[in-house]
Amino acid sequence: MPLKYYANMPQPNKIFGMAHGLLFILYVLAVVQSKIEYNWPFKKTALALLASIIPFGTFWADAKLFRED
């Protein structure tokens, strides 16, 4: 964002924005696939999807939801 507004360079935002959007979609698809394949309960699936919209939520989900200790 600083490059876009302070240096008048919008191109990096387009590239990183596209990559960020693609990774978001892949994460959501992976959660849905895991729900189907591993028969996750609704609560675990909902928390995993909620983690995708909270900043750094996927790191929490990895540590608390996805680890099979």
CSV table of C-alpha atoms in Angstrom, one decimal:
chain,number,residue,atom,x,y,z
A,1,MET,CA,0.0,0.0,0.0
A,2,PRO,CA,2.8,2.5,0.7
A,3,LEU,CA,4.1,2.1,-2.9
A,4,LYS,CA,0.6,2.7,-4.3
A,5,TYR,CA,-0.1,5.9,-2.3
A,6,TYR,CA,3.3,7.4,-1.6
A,7,ALA,CA,5.3,6.4,-4.7
A,8,ASN,CA,2.4,6.2,-7.2
A,9,MET,CA,3.2,2.6,-8.1
A,10,PRO,CA,-0.1,0.6,-8.2
A,11,GLN,CA,1.4,-2.4,-10.0
A,12,PRO,CA,2.8,-4.2,-6.9
A,13,ASN,CA,-0.7,-4.0,-5.3
A,14,LYS,CA,-2.2,-5.7,-8.3
A,15,ILE,CA,0.3,-8.6,-8.2
A,16,PHE,CA,0.3,-9.1,-4.5
A,17,GLY,CA,-3.5,-8.6,-4.3
A,18,MET,CA,-4.1,-11.3,-6.9
A,19,ALA,CA,-1.8,-13.7,-5.1
A,20,HIS,CA,-3.5,-12.9,-1.8
A,21,GLY,CA,-6.9,-13.5,-3.3
A,22,LEU,CA,-5.8,-16.8,-4.9
A,23,LEU,CA,-4.3,-18.1,-1.6
A,24,PHE,CA,-7.6,-17.1,0.2
A,25,ILE,CA,-9.7,-19.1,-2.3
A,26,LEU,CA,-7.3,-22.1,-2.1
A,27,TYR,CA,-7.5,-22.0,1.7
A,28,VAL,CA,-11.3,-22.0,1.7
A,29,LEU,CA,-11.3,-24.9,-0.8
A,30,ALA,CA,-8.9,-26.9,1.3
A,31,VAL,CA,-11.1,-26.4,4.4
A,32,VAL,CA,-14.1,-27.5,2.5
A,33,GLN,CA,-12.3,-30.5,1.1
A,34,SER,CA,-11.0,-31.4,4.6
A,35,LYS,CA,-14.5,-31.2,6.0
A,36,ILE,CA,-15.7,-33.7,3.4
A,37,GLU,CA,-12.7,-36.0,3.5
A,38,TYR,CA,-12.2,-36.1,7.3
A,39,ASN,CA,-15.9,-35.6,8.2
A,40,TRP,CA,-15.1,-32.5,10.4
A,41,PRO,CA,-17.8,-31.3,12.7
A,42,PHE,CA,-19.6,-28.0,11.8
A,43,LYS,CA,-17.8,-26.2,14.7
A,44,LYS,CA,-14.3,-27.1,13.5
A,45,THR,CA,-15.2,-26.1,9.9
A,46,ALA,CA,-16.7,-22.8,10.9
A,47,LEU,CA,-13.7,-21.9,13.1
A,48,ALA,CA,-11.3,-22.8,10.2
A,49,LEU,CA,-13.3,-20.6,7.8
A,50,LEU,CA,-13.6,-17.8,10.4
A,51,ALA,CA,-9.8,-18.0,10.8
A,52,SER,CA,-9.4,-17.2,7.2
A,53,ILE,CA,-10.8,-13.7,7.6
A,54,ILE,CA,-9.2,-12.7,10.9
A,55,PRO,CA,-5.6,-11.4,10.5
A,56,PHE,CA,-3.1,-14.2,11.3
A,57,GLY,CA,-6.1,-16.4,12.2
A,58,THR,CA,-4.7,-19.2,10.0
A,59,PHE,CA,-1.7,-19.5,12.3
A,60,TRP,CA,-4.0,-20.0,15.3
A,61,ALA,CA,-6.0,-22.5,13.3
A,62,ASP,CA,-2.9,-24.4,12.4
A,63,ALA,CA,-1.8,-24.5,16.1
A,64,LYS,CA,-5.2,-25.3,17.6
A,65,LEU,CA,-7.4,-26.9,15.1
A,66,PHE,CA,-5.3,-28.8,12.6
A,67,ARG,CA,-2.8,-30.4,14.8
A,68,GLU,CA,-3.5,-34.0,15.8
A,69,ASP,CA,-1.5,-34.5,19.0
